[in-house]
Short mmCIF file of C-alpha atoms in Angstrom, two decimals:
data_model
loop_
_atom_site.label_atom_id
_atom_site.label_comp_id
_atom_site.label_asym_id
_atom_site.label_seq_id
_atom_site.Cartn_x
_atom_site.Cartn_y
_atom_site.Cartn_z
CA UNK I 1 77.30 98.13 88.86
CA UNK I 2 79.61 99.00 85.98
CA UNK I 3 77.43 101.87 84.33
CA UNK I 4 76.93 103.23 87.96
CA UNK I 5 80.61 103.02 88.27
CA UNK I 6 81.26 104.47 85.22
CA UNK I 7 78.85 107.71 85.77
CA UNK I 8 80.76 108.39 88.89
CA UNK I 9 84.12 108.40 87.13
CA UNK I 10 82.47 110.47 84.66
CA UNK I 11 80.77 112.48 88.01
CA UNK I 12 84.24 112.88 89.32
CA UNK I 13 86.12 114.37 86.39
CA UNK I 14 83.37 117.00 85.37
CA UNK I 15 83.77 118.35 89.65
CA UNK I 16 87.56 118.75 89.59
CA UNK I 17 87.51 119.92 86.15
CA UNK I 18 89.78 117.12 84.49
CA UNK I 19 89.31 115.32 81.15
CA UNK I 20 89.02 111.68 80.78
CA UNK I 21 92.93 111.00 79.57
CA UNK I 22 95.12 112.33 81.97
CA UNK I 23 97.76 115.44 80.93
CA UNK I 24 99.59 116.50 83.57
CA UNK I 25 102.80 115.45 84.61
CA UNK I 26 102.28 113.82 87.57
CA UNK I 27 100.10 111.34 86.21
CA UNK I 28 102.03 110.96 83.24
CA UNK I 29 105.40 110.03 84.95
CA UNK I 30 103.46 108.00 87.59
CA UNK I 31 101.88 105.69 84.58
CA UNK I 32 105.66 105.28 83.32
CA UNK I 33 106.66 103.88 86.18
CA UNK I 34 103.76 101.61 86.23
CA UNK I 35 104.56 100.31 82.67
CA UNK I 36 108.35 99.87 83.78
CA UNK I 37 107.40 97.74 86.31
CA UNK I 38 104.77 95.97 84.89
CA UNK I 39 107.17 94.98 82.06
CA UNK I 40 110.15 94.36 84.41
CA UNK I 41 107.73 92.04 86.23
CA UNK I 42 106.30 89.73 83.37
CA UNK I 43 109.82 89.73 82.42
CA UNK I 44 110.48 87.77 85.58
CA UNK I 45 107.21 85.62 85.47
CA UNK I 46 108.72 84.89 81.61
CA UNK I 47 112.06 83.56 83.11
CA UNK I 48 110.63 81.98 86.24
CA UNK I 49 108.18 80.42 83.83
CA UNK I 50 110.63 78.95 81.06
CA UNK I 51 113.14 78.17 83.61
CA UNK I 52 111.29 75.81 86.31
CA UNK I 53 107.34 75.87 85.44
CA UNK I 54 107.52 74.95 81.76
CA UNK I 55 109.82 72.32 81.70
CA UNK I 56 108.25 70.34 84.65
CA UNK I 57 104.66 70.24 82.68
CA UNK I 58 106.24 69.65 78.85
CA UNK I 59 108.19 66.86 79.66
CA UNK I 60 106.04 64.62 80.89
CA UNK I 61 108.72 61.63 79.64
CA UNK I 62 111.29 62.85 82.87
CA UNK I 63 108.51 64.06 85.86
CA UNK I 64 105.75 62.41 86.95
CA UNK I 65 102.71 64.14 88.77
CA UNK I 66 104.34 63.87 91.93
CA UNK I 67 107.55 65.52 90.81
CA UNK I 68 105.69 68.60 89.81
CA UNK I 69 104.64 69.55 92.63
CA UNK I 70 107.40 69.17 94.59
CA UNK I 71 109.78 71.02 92.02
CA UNK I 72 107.30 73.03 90.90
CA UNK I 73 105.77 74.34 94.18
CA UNK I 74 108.20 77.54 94.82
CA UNK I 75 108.32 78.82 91.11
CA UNK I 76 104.75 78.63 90.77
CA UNK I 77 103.80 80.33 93.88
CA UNK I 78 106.84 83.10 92.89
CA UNK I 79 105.04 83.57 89.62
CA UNK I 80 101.93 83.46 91.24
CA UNK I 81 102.92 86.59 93.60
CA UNK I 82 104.19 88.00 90.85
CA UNK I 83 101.76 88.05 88.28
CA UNK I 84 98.80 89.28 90.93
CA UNK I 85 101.92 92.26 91.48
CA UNK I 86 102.08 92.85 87.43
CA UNK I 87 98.29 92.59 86.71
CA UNK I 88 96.45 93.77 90.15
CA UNK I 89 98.88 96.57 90.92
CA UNK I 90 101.06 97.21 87.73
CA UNK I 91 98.75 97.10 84.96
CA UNK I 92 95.58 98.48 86.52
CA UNK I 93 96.98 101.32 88.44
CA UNK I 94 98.69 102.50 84.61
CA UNK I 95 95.48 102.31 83.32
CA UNK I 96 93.98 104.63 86.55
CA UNK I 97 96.98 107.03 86.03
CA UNK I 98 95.61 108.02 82.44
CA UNK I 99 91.84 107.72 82.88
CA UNK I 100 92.11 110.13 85.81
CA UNK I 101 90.50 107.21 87.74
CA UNK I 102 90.33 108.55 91.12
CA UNK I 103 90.03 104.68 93.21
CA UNK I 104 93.53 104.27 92.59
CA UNK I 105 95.18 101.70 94.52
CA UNK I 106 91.52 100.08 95.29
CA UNK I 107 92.29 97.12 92.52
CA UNK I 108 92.81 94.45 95.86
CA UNK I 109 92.88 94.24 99.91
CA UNK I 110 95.63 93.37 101.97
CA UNK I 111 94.72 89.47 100.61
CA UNK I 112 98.35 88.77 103.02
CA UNK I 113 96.79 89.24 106.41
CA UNK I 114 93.63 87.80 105.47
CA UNK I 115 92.32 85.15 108.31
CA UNK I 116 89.87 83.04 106.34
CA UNK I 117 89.74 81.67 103.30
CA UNK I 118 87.30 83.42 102.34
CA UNK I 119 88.55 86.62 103.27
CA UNK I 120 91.37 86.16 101.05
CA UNK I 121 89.36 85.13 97.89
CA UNK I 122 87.26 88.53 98.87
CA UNK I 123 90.53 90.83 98.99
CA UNK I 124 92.69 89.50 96.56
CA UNK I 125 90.92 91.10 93.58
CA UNK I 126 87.95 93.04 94.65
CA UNK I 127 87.30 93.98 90.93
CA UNK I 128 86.77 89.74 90.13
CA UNK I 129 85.17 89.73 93.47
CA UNK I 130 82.31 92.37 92.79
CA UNK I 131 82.39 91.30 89.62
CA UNK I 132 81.28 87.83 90.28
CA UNK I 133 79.16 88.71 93.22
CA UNK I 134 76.93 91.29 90.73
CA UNK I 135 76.66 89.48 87.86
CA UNK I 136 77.12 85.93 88.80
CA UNK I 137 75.60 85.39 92.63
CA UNK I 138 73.30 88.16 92.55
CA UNK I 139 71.50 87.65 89.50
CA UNK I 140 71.64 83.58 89.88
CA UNK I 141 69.92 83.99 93.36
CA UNK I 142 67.68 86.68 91.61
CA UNK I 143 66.61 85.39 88.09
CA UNK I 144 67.52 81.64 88.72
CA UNK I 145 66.12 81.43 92.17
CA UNK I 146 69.10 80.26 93.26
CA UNK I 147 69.94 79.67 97.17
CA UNK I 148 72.78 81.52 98.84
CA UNK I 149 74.82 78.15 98.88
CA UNK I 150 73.78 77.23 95.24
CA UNK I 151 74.98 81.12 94.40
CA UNK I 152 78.28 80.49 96.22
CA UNK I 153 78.72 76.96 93.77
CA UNK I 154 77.90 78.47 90.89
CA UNK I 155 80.18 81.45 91.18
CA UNK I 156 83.03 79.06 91.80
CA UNK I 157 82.01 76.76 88.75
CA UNK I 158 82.00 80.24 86.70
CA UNK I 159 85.47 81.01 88.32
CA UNK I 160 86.44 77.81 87.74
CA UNK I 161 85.55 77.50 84.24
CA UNK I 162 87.56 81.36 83.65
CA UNK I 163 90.27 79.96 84.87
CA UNK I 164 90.50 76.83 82.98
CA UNK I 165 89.33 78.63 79.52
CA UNK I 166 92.57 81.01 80.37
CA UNK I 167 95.15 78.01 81.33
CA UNK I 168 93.61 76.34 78.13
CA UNK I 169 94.27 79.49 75.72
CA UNK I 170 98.22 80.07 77.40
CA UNK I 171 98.90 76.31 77.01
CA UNK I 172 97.52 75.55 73.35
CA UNK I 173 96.09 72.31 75.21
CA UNK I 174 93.65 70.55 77.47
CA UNK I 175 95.41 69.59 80.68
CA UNK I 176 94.26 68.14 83.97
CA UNK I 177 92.03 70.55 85.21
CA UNK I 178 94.79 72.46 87.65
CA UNK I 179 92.45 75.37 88.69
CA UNK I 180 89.27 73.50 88.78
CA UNK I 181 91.10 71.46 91.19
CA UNK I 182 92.30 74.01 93.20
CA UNK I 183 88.57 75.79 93.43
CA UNK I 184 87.29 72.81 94.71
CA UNK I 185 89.94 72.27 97.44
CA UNK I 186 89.08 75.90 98.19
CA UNK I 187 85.50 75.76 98.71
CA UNK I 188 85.79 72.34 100.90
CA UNK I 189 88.42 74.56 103.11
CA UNK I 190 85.90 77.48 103.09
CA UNK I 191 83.35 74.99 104.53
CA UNK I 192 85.37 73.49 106.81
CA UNK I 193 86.26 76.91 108.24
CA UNK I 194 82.12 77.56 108.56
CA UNK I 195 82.17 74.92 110.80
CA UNK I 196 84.90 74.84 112.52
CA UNK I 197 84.66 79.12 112.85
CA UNK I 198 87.73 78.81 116.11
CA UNK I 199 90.04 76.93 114.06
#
């Protein structure tokens, strides 16, 4: 999927006559404002972060578990919203601006007016999404003989195990296992919902 992907980039800019970085001014001013925003946005996540989110999970001494996520709820779901805004949008979008990438604005769905839960996980970043899909449920079902429902596990223990790998590296320590958590919540509400499909 991503040499195929890459030959039609490649496909693309040899048609309209453009060169892999990007020259022209459009482009060029378009990828500034991408970078402005990106960094006025991890700016926030930074103060939103050392403000409210760090504090609840270094002082352990002060806030229990239960504390957390009652003080912690808002910030974390602001930072959430916008990291997905600085990385999804931000980030990837500069990077389409100078490659001459011509998908732009194709980095997620409209995840916000998704109806299922799995919907949501399918919009909100359809790079991770094909990504994981190719290379993780395709060739598991493929190579390891793996059923669709075994597929769908072991994409969401790969997911999983991303996630806490990342949360380990920002941290500089194990934790309780916050996004394994969460993934597992998710995939019991993403079989409820096959069940239950008029909830």
């Amino acid at each position: 999927l991503l040499y195929s992907k890459a030959e039609d980039h490649r496909i693309y800019l040899e048609k309209n006559g453009l060169s892999f970085f990007s020259s022209d001014y459009e482009s060029i001013r378009s990828a500034l404002t991408e970078v402005l925003a990106a960094c006025g946005t991890f700016l926030l996540v930074h103060l939103f972060a050392t403000r409210f989110a760090w504090s609840l999970l270094l002082d352990k001494e002060n806030y229990n578990w239960i504390d957390c996520l009652i003080y912690g709820t808002i910030p974390m779901h602001i930072i959430f919203h916008l990291t997905v805004y600085g990385l999804w949008h931000c980030c990837l979008n500069f990077a389409a601006d100078l490659t001459n990438y011509p998908q732009r604005h194709n980095f997620y769905g409209n995840w916000w007016s998704a109806n299922t839960v799995k919907e949501y996980f399918q919009r909100w970043s359809i790079p991770v999404h094909e990504w994981l899909f190719e290379h993780v449920m395709k060739d598991g079902r493929k190579y390891l003989g793996l059923s669709k429902n075994s597929g769908f596990l072991l994409v969401f223990f790969v997911s999983s195990l991303i996630h806490e790998i990342n949360f380990v590296m920002i941290t500089k320590r194990i934790n309780v296992p916050y996004q394994s958590f969460n993934l597992i919540v998710t995939m019991l509400m993403m079989t409820v919902e096959r069940f239950l499909p008029n909830m």
